[in-house]
Coordinates of C-alpha atoms in Angstrom, one line a residue:
Chain A
M1 CA 95.6 94.7 179.7
T2 CA 96.3 96.9 182.7
E3 CA 98.4 99.1 180.4
S4 CA 95.8 99.6 177.9
A5 CA 93.4 100.3 180.8
T6 CA 95.5 103.1 182.1
L7 CA 96.1 104.4 178.6
R8 CA 92.5 104.7 177.8
P9 CA 90.8 105.6 181.0
T10 CA 88.3 107.6 179.1
S11 CA 85.8 105.1 177.8
A12 CA 83.7 105.7 174.8
A13 CA 80.7 106.2 177.1
A14 CA 82.6 108.9 179.0
D15 CA 83.5 110.6 175.7
A16 CA 79.9 110.5 174.6
A17 CA 78.8 112.1 177.9
E18 CA 81.5 114.7 177.5
L19 CA 80.3 115.4 174.0
D20 CA 76.8 115.8 175.2
A21 CA 78.0 118.4 177.7
A22 CA 79.8 120.2 174.9
R23 CA 77.0 120.2 172.4
P24 CA 74.9 123.1 173.4
R25 CA 77.8 125.6 173.0
G26 CA 77.7 127.8 170.0
R27 CA 74.7 126.2 168.4
R28 CA 72.4 128.4 166.4
R29 CA 68.8 128.5 167.4
P30 CA 66.8 126.4 165.0
R31 CA 64.2 128.2 162.9
R32 CA 60.7 127.1 163.7
G33 CA 57.4 126.9 162.0
A34 CA 56.6 128.3 158.5
L35 CA 59.8 130.4 158.5
A36 CA 61.8 127.1 158.3
N37 CA 60.6 126.9 154.7
P38 CA 62.9 128.8 152.3
A39 CA 60.1 129.5 149.8
V40 CA 58.1 131.2 152.6
R41 CA 61.1 133.4 153.5
V42 CA 61.6 134.4 149.8
A43 CA 58.0 135.3 149.5
L44 CA 58.1 137.4 152.7
G45 CA 61.2 139.2 151.4
A46 CA 59.4 140.0 148.1
L47 CA 56.3 141.2 149.8
I48 CA 57.3 144.8 150.5
P49 CA 58.8 145.5 147.1
L50 CA 55.7 144.0 145.4
V51 CA 53.4 146.2 147.5
L52 CA 55.4 149.2 146.7
L53 CA 55.3 148.4 143.0
G54 CA 51.5 148.1 143.3
I55 CA 51.2 151.5 145.0
W56 CA 53.5 153.0 142.4
W57 CA 51.4 151.6 139.6
A58 CA 48.2 152.8 141.3
L59 CA 49.5 156.3 141.7
T60 CA 50.4 156.6 138.1
I61 CA 47.3 155.1 136.4
P62 CA 46.8 157.3 133.3
G63 CA 43.9 159.7 133.8
A64 CA 43.6 159.1 137.5
A65 CA 45.8 162.2 137.9
I66 CA 46.8 161.4 141.5
V67 CA 50.3 162.4 140.6
P68 CA 51.0 164.5 137.5
P69 CA 53.1 162.6 134.9
Y70 CA 55.9 165.2 134.9
R71 CA 56.4 164.4 138.6
F72 CA 56.3 160.6 138.4
A73 CA 56.7 158.0 135.7
S74 CA 54.6 154.9 135.7
P75 CA 56.3 151.4 136.0
L76 CA 55.4 150.8 132.4
A77 CA 57.0 154.0 131.3
V78 CA 60.2 153.1 133.1
W79 CA 60.1 149.7 131.5
Q80 CA 59.7 151.2 128.1
A81 CA 62.5 153.7 128.7
G82 CA 64.7 150.7 129.6
V83 CA 63.8 148.8 126.5
D84 CA 64.3 151.9 124.4
L85 CA 67.7 152.7 125.9
A86 CA 68.7 149.0 125.5
E87 CA 67.7 149.1 121.9
R88 CA 69.9 152.1 121.3
G89 CA 72.7 150.2 123.0
E90 CA 73.1 152.9 125.7
L91 CA 71.8 150.8 128.6
G92 CA 74.3 148.0 128.2
R93 CA 77.1 150.5 127.7
F94 CA 76.2 152.5 130.8
A95 CA 75.7 149.5 133.0
A96 CA 78.9 147.9 131.8
I97 CA 81.0 151.0 132.3
S98 CA 79.6 151.6 135.8
L99 CA 80.2 148.0 136.7
Q100 CA 83.8 148.2 135.3
R101 CA 84.5 151.4 137.4
V102 CA 83.1 149.8 140.5
L103 CA 85.0 146.6 140.1
L104 CA 88.3 148.2 139.2
G105 CA 88.0 150.8 142.0
F106 CA 86.8 148.2 144.5
A107 CA 89.7 145.8 143.7
A108 CA 92.3 148.5 144.0
G109 CA 90.9 150.1 147.1
A110 CA 90.2 146.8 148.8
A111 CA 93.7 145.5 148.0
L112 CA 95.3 148.7 149.4
G113 CA 93.0 148.5 152.4
L114 CA 94.1 144.9 153.1
V115 CA 97.8 145.8 152.9
A116 CA 97.5 149.0 155.0
G117 CA 95.1 147.3 157.5
G118 CA 97.5 144.4 157.8
L119 CA 100.5 146.7 158.4
V120 CA 98.7 148.9 161.0
G121 CA 97.1 145.9 162.7
L122 CA 100.3 143.9 162.9
S123 CA 103.0 146.5 163.5
R124 CA 103.2 149.1 166.2
L125 CA 105.6 151.1 164.0
F126 CA 103.1 151.3 161.1
E127 CA 100.3 151.9 163.5
S128 CA 102.0 155.1 164.8
L129 CA 103.1 156.0 161.3
L130 CA 100.0 155.5 159.3
G131 CA 97.2 155.5 161.8
P132 CA 96.8 159.3 162.4
F133 CA 97.4 160.2 158.8
L134 CA 94.7 157.8 157.5
G135 CA 92.4 159.0 160.3
I136 CA 92.6 162.5 158.9
V137 CA 92.2 161.4 155.2
R138 CA 89.2 159.4 156.3
A139 CA 87.6 162.5 157.8
V140 CA 87.4 164.2 154.4
P141 CA 83.8 163.9 153.0
S142 CA 83.8 161.8 149.9
L143 CA 82.5 164.5 147.6
A144 CA 85.3 166.9 148.5
W145 CA 87.7 164.7 146.5
V146 CA 85.8 165.1 143.3
P147 CA 87.0 168.6 142.2
L148 CA 90.6 167.7 143.1
L149 CA 90.5 164.4 141.2
I150 CA 88.9 166.1 138.2
V151 CA 91.6 168.8 138.2
W152 CA 94.3 166.2 138.5
F153 CA 93.0 163.5 136.3
Q154 CA 90.4 165.3 134.1
I155 CA 87.0 163.8 133.6
G156 CA 88.4 160.5 132.5
E157 CA 88.2 157.0 133.8
Q158 CA 91.1 157.5 136.2
S159 CA 89.4 160.1 138.4
K160 CA 86.3 157.9 138.8
V161 CA 88.2 154.7 139.5
I162 CA 90.3 156.5 142.1
L163 CA 87.3 158.0 143.8
V164 CA 85.7 154.5 144.0
A165 CA 89.0 153.1 145.3
I166 CA 89.1 155.8 148.0
G167 CA 85.6 154.7 149.0
A168 CA 86.4 151.0 149.1
F169 CA 89.7 151.5 150.9
F170 CA 88.5 152.6 154.3
P171 CA 86.0 150.0 155.3
V172 CA 88.5 147.3 154.5
F173 CA 91.4 149.1 156.2
T174 CA 89.4 149.7 159.4
T175 CA 87.9 146.3 159.8
V176 CA 91.2 144.5 159.0
S177 CA 93.3 146.6 161.3
L178 CA 90.8 146.4 164.2
A179 CA 90.3 142.6 163.7
L180 CA 94.1 142.1 163.8
H181 CA 94.2 143.9 167.2
H182 CA 91.7 141.5 168.6
V183 CA 93.3 138.3 167.5
D184 CA 93.4 135.9 170.5
R185 CA 96.9 136.5 172.1
G186 CA 96.9 133.0 173.5
L187 CA 96.8 131.6 169.9
V188 CA 99.5 133.9 168.8
E189 CA 101.6 132.6 171.7
V190 CA 100.8 129.0 170.7
A191 CA 102.2 129.8 167.2
R192 CA 105.4 131.2 168.8
A193 CA 105.7 128.3 171.2
F194 CA 105.4 125.8 168.3
G195 CA 108.2 127.5 166.5
R196 CA 106.3 129.8 164.0
R197 CA 108.1 133.0 163.0
T198 CA 106.4 136.2 162.0
L199 CA 105.2 135.0 158.6
G200 CA 104.2 131.5 159.9
T201 CA 102.3 133.1 162.8
F202 CA 100.5 135.4 160.4
L203 CA 99.5 132.7 158.0
S204 CA 98.5 130.1 160.6
V205 CA 96.8 132.2 163.2
Q206 CA 96.3 135.9 162.4
L207 CA 95.0 135.6 158.9
P208 CA 92.5 132.8 159.6
S209 CA 91.3 134.7 162.7
V210 CA 90.5 137.9 160.8
L211 CA 89.1 136.3 157.6
P212 CA 85.5 136.6 158.6
A213 CA 86.1 140.3 159.4
V214 CA 87.8 140.8 156.1
F215 CA 84.7 139.7 154.3
T216 CA 82.6 142.0 156.4
G217 CA 84.9 144.8 155.4
L218 CA 84.8 143.8 151.8
R219 CA 81.0 143.9 151.8
L220 CA 80.9 147.3 153.4
A221 CA 83.6 148.4 150.9
L222 CA 81.4 147.3 148.0
V223 CA 78.5 149.4 149.2
Q224 CA 80.8 152.3 149.5
A225 CA 82.2 151.7 146.0
W226 CA 78.7 152.0 144.5
L227 CA 78.1 155.1 146.5
F228 CA 81.3 156.8 145.4
L229 CA 80.7 155.7 141.8
V230 CA 77.4 157.5 141.7
A231 CA 79.1 160.6 143.2
A232 CA 81.8 160.5 140.5
E233 CA 79.4 160.0 137.7
L234 CA 76.9 162.6 138.8
L235 CA 79.6 165.2 138.9
G236 CA 81.3 164.6 135.7
A237 CA 80.8 161.8 133.2
S238 CA 79.5 161.1 129.8
M239 CA 78.5 157.5 130.4
G240 CA 77.3 155.3 133.3
L241 CA 74.3 154.9 135.5
G242 CA 75.2 158.0 137.5
F243 CA 75.3 159.9 134.2
L244 CA 71.9 158.5 133.3
L245 CA 70.7 160.1 136.6
S246 CA 72.1 163.5 136.0
R247 CA 71.1 163.6 132.4
G248 CA 67.6 162.5 133.4
Q249 CA 67.5 165.4 135.9
S250 CA 68.5 168.0 133.3
N251 CA 66.1 166.6 130.7
G252 CA 63.3 166.1 133.1
R253 CA 63.2 162.4 132.2
L254 CA 61.8 160.9 135.3
D255 CA 61.6 157.5 133.7
H256 CA 65.4 157.5 133.2
I257 CA 66.0 158.6 136.8
L258 CA 63.8 155.9 138.2
L259 CA 65.4 153.4 135.8
A260 CA 68.9 154.3 137.0
I261 CA 67.9 154.0 140.6
I262 CA 66.4 150.6 140.1
L263 CA 69.4 149.4 138.1
L264 CA 71.8 150.7 140.8
A265 CA 69.7 148.9 143.5
V266 CA 69.8 145.6 141.5
A267 CA 73.5 145.9 140.7
G268 CA 74.4 146.7 144.2
K269 CA 72.3 143.9 145.6
L270 CA 73.6 141.3 143.1
T271 CA 77.3 142.1 143.7
D272 CA 76.7 142.1 147.5
S273 CA 75.0 138.7 147.3
V274 CA 78.0 137.2 145.6
L275 CA 80.3 138.5 148.4
A276 CA 77.7 137.4 151.0
L277 CA 78.0 133.8 149.7
V278 CA 81.8 133.9 149.9
Q279 CA 81.5 135.4 153.4
R280 CA 79.2 132.7 154.6
W281 CA 81.6 130.1 153.3
A282 CA 84.5 131.8 155.0
A283 CA 82.7 132.2 158.3
R284 CA 82.0 128.4 158.3
R285 CA 85.5 127.5 157.2
W286 CA 87.5 129.8 159.5
S287 CA 85.6 130.0 162.8
Chain B
M1 CA 99.7 95.1 174.8
A2 CA 98.2 97.8 172.5
A3 CA 100.2 100.4 174.4
V4 CA 103.5 98.7 173.8
E5 CA 102.8 98.4 170.1
L6 CA 101.8 102.1 170.0
G7 CA 105.0 103.0 171.8
D8 CA 107.0 101.1 169.2
R9 CA 105.2 102.8 166.5
L10 CA 105.9 106.2 168.0
A11 CA 109.5 105.3 168.6
G12 CA 109.8 104.2 165.0
L13 CA 108.5 107.6 164.0
S14 CA 110.8 109.4 166.3
L15 CA 112.9 112.2 164.8
G16 CA 116.1 111.4 166.4
R17 CA 116.0 113.7 169.4
S18 CA 113.1 112.3 171.5
T19 CA 115.4 111.2 174.3
P20 CA 114.3 112.9 177.5
A21 CA 116.4 115.9 178.3
T22 CA 118.0 117.3 181.5
V23 CA 116.7 120.6 182.7
R24 CA 119.0 122.7 184.9
V25 CA 117.8 126.0 186.4
T26 CA 120.6 128.1 188.0
G27 CA 120.2 131.2 190.2
L28 CA 117.1 132.1 188.2
G29 CA 115.4 135.5 188.9
R30 CA 112.7 137.4 187.2
A31 CA 111.4 140.9 188.1
F32 CA 108.6 142.8 186.4
G33 CA 109.9 146.4 186.7
D34 CA 111.2 146.6 190.2
R35 CA 108.8 144.0 191.5
P36 CA 110.7 140.6 191.9
V37 CA 108.6 137.6 191.2
L38 CA 111.3 134.9 191.3
E39 CA 114.6 135.0 193.1
G40 CA 117.5 132.6 193.2
V41 CA 115.7 129.5 191.9
D42 CA 118.0 126.4 191.5
L43 CA 116.6 123.2 190.3
E44 CA 117.8 120.2 188.4
V45 CA 115.4 117.8 186.7
A46 CA 116.8 114.4 185.5
P47 CA 115.9 113.0 182.1
G48 CA 112.5 111.4 182.1
E49 CA 111.7 112.8 185.6
I50 CA 108.2 114.3 186.3
V51 CA 108.5 117.3 188.5
A52 CA 105.5 119.2 189.8
I53 CA 105.9 122.8 190.6
L54 CA 103.4 123.7 193.3
G55 CA 102.6 127.2 194.6
A56 CA 99.9 129.5 195.6
S57 CA 98.6 131.8 192.8
G58 CA 101.1 134.6 192.2
S59 CA 104.0 132.5 193.4
G60 CA 105.7 132.8 190.0
K61 CA 105.3 129.1 189.1
S62 CA 103.9 129.9 185.6
T63 CA 106.6 132.5 185.1
L64 CA 109.2 129.8 185.9
L65 CA 107.7 127.5 183.3
R66 CA 107.5 130.2 180.7
I67 CA 111.1 131.1 181.2
V68 CA 112.1 127.4 180.8
G69 CA 110.0 127.3 177.6
G70 CA 111.6 130.5 176.2
L71 CA 108.3 132.4 176.2
D72 CA 109.7 134.8 178.8
A73 CA 113.3 135.9 179.6
A74 CA 114.9 135.7 183.0
T75 CA 116.4 138.8 184.6
A76 CA 119.0 136.7 186.4
G77 CA 120.4 133.2 186.1
T78 CA 120.2 130.7 183.4
V79 CA 118.2 127.7 182.2
T80 CA 120.0 124.9 180.3
I81 CA 118.4 122.0 178.5
D82 CA 121.0 119.3 177.9
D83 CA 123.8 121.9 178.3
H84 CA 122.2 124.3 175.8
V85 CA 121.3 127.6 177.4
V86 CA 117.7 128.5 176.7
A87 CA 117.3 131.7 174.7
G88 CA 113.9 132.1 173.1
I89 CA 111.8 129.3 171.8
D90 CA 113.6 126.0 171.8
D91 CA 112.6 123.2 169.5
R92 CA 113.3 120.5 172.2
V93 CA 110.6 122.0 174.4
A94 CA 106.8 121.7 174.0
I95 CA 104.2 123.5 176.0
G96 CA 100.7 122.6 177.1
F97 CA 98.7 125.6 178.3
Q98 CA 96.0 125.8 180.9
E99 CA 93.4 126.5 178.2
P100 CA 93.7 124.1 175.3
R101 CA 94.3 127.0 172.9
L102 CA 93.3 125.0 169.8
L103 CA 92.9 126.7 166.4
P104 CA 89.1 126.7 166.0
W105 CA 89.3 126.5 162.2
R106 CA 91.4 123.3 162.2
T107 CA 90.2 119.8 162.9
V108 CA 91.5 117.9 165.9
A109 CA 94.0 116.1 163.7
D110 CA 95.2 119.3 162.0
N111 CA 95.6 120.9 165.5
V112 CA 97.8 118.0 166.5
A113 CA 99.7 118.3 163.3
Y114 CA 100.4 122.0 164.1
G115 CA 102.8 120.7 166.8
L116 CA 104.9 118.7 164.3
P117 CA 108.4 119.9 164.0
S118 CA 109.1 121.8 160.8
G119 CA 110.7 119.8 158.0
I120 CA 109.1 116.5 158.9
A121 CA 108.0 114.5 155.8
K122 CA 104.3 114.5 155.1
D123 CA 103.8 110.8 155.5
A124 CA 105.8 110.6 158.7
G125 CA 103.9 113.6 160.1
R126 CA 100.5 112.0 159.2
A127 CA 101.5 108.7 160.8
R128 CA 102.7 110.5 163.9
V129 CA 99.5 112.4 164.3
A130 CA 97.4 109.2 163.9
A131 CA 99.5 107.4 166.5
L132 CA 99.2 110.4 168.9
L133 CA 95.5 110.6 168.5
E134 CA 95.2 106.9 169.2
L135 CA 97.4 107.5 172.3
V136 CA 95.1 110.1 173.7
G137 CA 92.0 108.2 172.7
L138 CA 90.8 110.6 170.1
D139 CA 91.2 108.6 166.9
D140 CA 87.4 108.7 166.4
F141 CA 87.4 112.5 166.7
A142 CA 90.2 113.3 164.2
G143 CA 87.9 115.2 161.9
H144 CA 86.0 117.1 164.6
R145 CA 86.4 120.8 165.0
P146 CA 87.4 122.0 168.6
R147 CA 84.0 123.6 169.2
A148 CA 82.4 120.2 168.7
I149 CA 84.4 118.4 171.4
S150 CA 84.4 118.7 175.2
G151 CA 86.9 120.5 177.4
G152 CA 88.6 117.3 178.4
M153 CA 89.0 116.2 174.8
A154 CA 90.3 119.6 173.8
Q155 CA 92.9 119.3 176.5
R156 CA 93.9 115.8 175.3
T157 CA 94.2 117.3 171.8
S158 CA 96.5 120.0 173.2
L159 CA 98.6 117.3 174.9
A160 CA 98.9 115.4 171.7
R161 CA 99.9 118.6 169.9
A162 CA 102.7 119.2 172.4
L163 CA 103.9 115.6 172.0
A164 CA 103.8 115.9 168.2
R165 CA 106.8 118.2 168.6
D166 CA 108.7 115.2 169.9
P167 CA 109.9 117.1 172.9
G168 CA 112.8 116.4 175.2
V169 CA 111.0 118.4 177.8
L170 CA 107.3 118.8 178.2
L171 CA 106.1 121.8 180.0
L172 CA 102.5 121.7 181.3
D173 CA 101.0 124.9 182.8
E174 CA 98.1 123.8 185.0
P175 CA 96.8 121.8 182.0
F176 CA 93.9 120.3 183.9
G177 CA 93.1 123.3 186.1
A178 CA 89.9 124.2 184.2
L179 CA 88.4 120.7 184.1
D180 CA 85.9 119.2 186.5
A181 CA 87.3 117.0 189.3
L182 CA 86.5 113.7 187.7
T183 CA 87.8 114.6 184.2
R184 CA 90.9 116.0 185.9
M185 CA 91.6 112.6 187.6
R186 CA 91.0 110.8 184.4
M187 CA 93.4 113.2 182.6
Q188 CA 96.1 112.6 185.2
D189 CA 95.9 108.9 184.6
L190 CA 95.9 109.4 180.9
L191 CA 99.0 111.7 181.1
L192 CA 100.9 108.9 183.0
G193 CA 99.8 106.3 180.4
V194 CA 101.0 108.6 177.6
L195 CA 104.3 109.2 179.3
D196 CA 104.9 105.5 179.7
T197 CA 104.5 105.2 175.9
A198 CA 106.3 108.4 174.9
P199 CA 108.7 109.2 177.7
T200 CA 110.0 112.7 178.2
T201 CA 111.0 115.0 181.0
V202 CA 108.0 116.8 182.4
L203 CA 107.6 120.0 184.4
L204 CA 104.1 120.3 185.6
V205 CA 102.8 123.5 187.1
T206 CA 99.8 123.0 189.4
H207 CA 98.1 124.5 192.4
D208 CA 96.5 121.1 193.1
V209 CA 98.4 119.2 195.8
E210 CA 96.5 116.0 195.0
E211 CA 97.5 116.2 191.3
A212 CA 101.2 116.8 192.2
L213 CA 101.2 113.7 194.5
Q214 CA 99.5 111.6 191.9
V215 CA 101.6 112.4 188.9
A216 CA 105.1 113.6 190.0
D217 CA 108.3 112.0 191.0
R218 CA 109.2 115.1 193.0
V219 CA 107.2 118.1 194.1
V220 CA 108.8 121.5 194.2
L221 CA 107.1 124.0 196.5
L222 CA 107.5 127.6 195.4
G223 CA 106.7 130.4 197.9
T224 CA 107.7 133.7 199.3
E225 CA 109.4 134.3 202.6
P226 CA 108.2 137.0 205.0
D227 CA 110.9 139.6 204.3
R228 CA 111.4 138.8 200.6
A229 CA 109.2 139.8 197.7
G230 CA 110.3 137.2 195.1
A231 CA 109.4 133.6 195.4
R232 CA 112.0 130.9 195.8
I233 CA 111.9 127.1 196.3
Q234 CA 110.6 126.4 199.8
Q235 CA 110.8 122.6 199.8
I236 CA 111.5 119.7 197.4
V237 CA 109.6 116.5 198.3
T238 CA 110.3 113.1 196.7
V239 CA 107.0 111.4 196.4
P240 CA 107.2 107.8 197.6
G241 CA 105.7 104.8 195.9
A242 CA 105.4 103.7 192.3
R243 CA 102.7 105.0 190.0
P244 CA 99.8 104.6 189.6
R245 CA 99.5 105.6 193.3
D246 CA 96.6 104.9 195.5
R247 CA 94.8 108.2 195.9
G248 CA 93.8 107.2 199.4
S249 CA 97.1 106.0 200.9
A250 CA 98.0 107.2 204.4
E251 CA 101.6 108.0 203.4
L252 CA 100.3 110.4 200.7
A253 CA 97.8 111.9 203.1
E254 CA 100.6 112.8 205.5
L255 CA 102.6 114.4 202.6
R256 CA 99.5 116.2 201.4
A257 CA 99.0 117.8 204.8
E258 CA 102.6 118.8 204.8
L259 CA 102.5 120.4 201.4
L260 CA 99.2 122.2 202.2
A261 CA 100.8 123.6 205.3
G262 CA 103.6 124.8 203.1
L263 CA 101.0 126.6 201.0
G264 CA 99.8 128.3 204.1
I265 CA 96.8 126.1 204.8
D266 CA 96.5 124.7 208.4
R267 CA 95.7 121.0 208.6
H268 CA 93.5 121.5 211.6
A269 CA 91.3 123.9 209.8
H270 CA 89.7 121.2 207.8

């Protein structure tokens, strides 16, 4: 009896008291009132786009002549242009090729960014070797690459995918290398003290520590990927949403321009939402 | 009764090297640059002995512990554990740090499992983790994340993780220093109970004289001498009386005053 008493001096009640003391740490402030309702939040989020749509529609009422038609296309005209392009098969082809370029470039750039960020974040040698060089490359404005890539790779798929990859590389590289620098040294020491070697330490401590940051970097990279895609397609393409933009500009097709902008917004938001879901899961799982 | 059974279960799960080890520190010195921190430290700790290392802050007590644990390297002298010279991390040694240092993305049970020696069979590992959680009274919290438990519970998890390694030597670096006074006393009792069940040699670094007297067989007082920069052993005291000791005993009070004086605190001043 005395043995078990010394062995378990912390009674269940004491544990409960300790837990109570621990509870307030790191809790998120609960949402209150009407904002607790998801439907209300969705409705609030949709409010400004709907108001803008209304203003757009009002500005372009035929005959009202608030804005002349050659300056602005009505929502209906944009919708019809979309239907028209879709019937000709162009819309699907353009959207698909743009998405393909973004995804390929994003995958390549993010993968390279992970590797380079990992090397620079984990190794002093690679930090000294790669850090300054990548800092310089990073300072080159994105559009400056376009002529070079076109000379080297012609106006094919390669030049566009490479440009998108350049865009996706840096956000991932930067967030991963920085996050690795800030991994809790105490935890790294624990890994060492419990017999983990370099790879074991990386897999059990460093990688889980930086995973939330990795997803932040990936989301930033995706935004950059779409940005660089449009740059690539504006400056030399025969297909894609960026091409729809530049063709609309030269033909004076405002409906096509507005359609392309809306499609880019939707595509960017959708792809970002997918990553946001993964990020939220990762943040819960790894922190 | 339960404790004896648990001890048998742990012993049954032992990995063949859980016998407490001898620690021998010989002529140990450590300097950071040209600033000596430790000089000529000699100490022998018998298997199963609990030795508290007491010293003011900056006396090099944590450095001594880190060298024994292979996390730091001595600039002079050697440390041997059962006649093996320590060079780098040693798999017979486990360390408990002042902060629990749990992996926040792992559950309490998975954090304890992190301490298991490599190559242990999955089932044996799981059984050992379960027994250790029971030993530190956290079996009901196995699935909790570290952020959902209290500081004392986190420190118990850290202790269980260290024991999961099945160490011959357990090094504890002010493990209860950050806890409130009541929790600290409870943890000291818990540590003694745990060591009854899973015996090992213990080096406990502390700045708390009370804690040293409550837990240790011997207390080593580290400190610097007036004309020397590096700390060395000033005094080694054998603590009288079997554990658990009465925190209020007169004999301990006398020893406490003596050790406090050794730390530079005048007994008449309080």
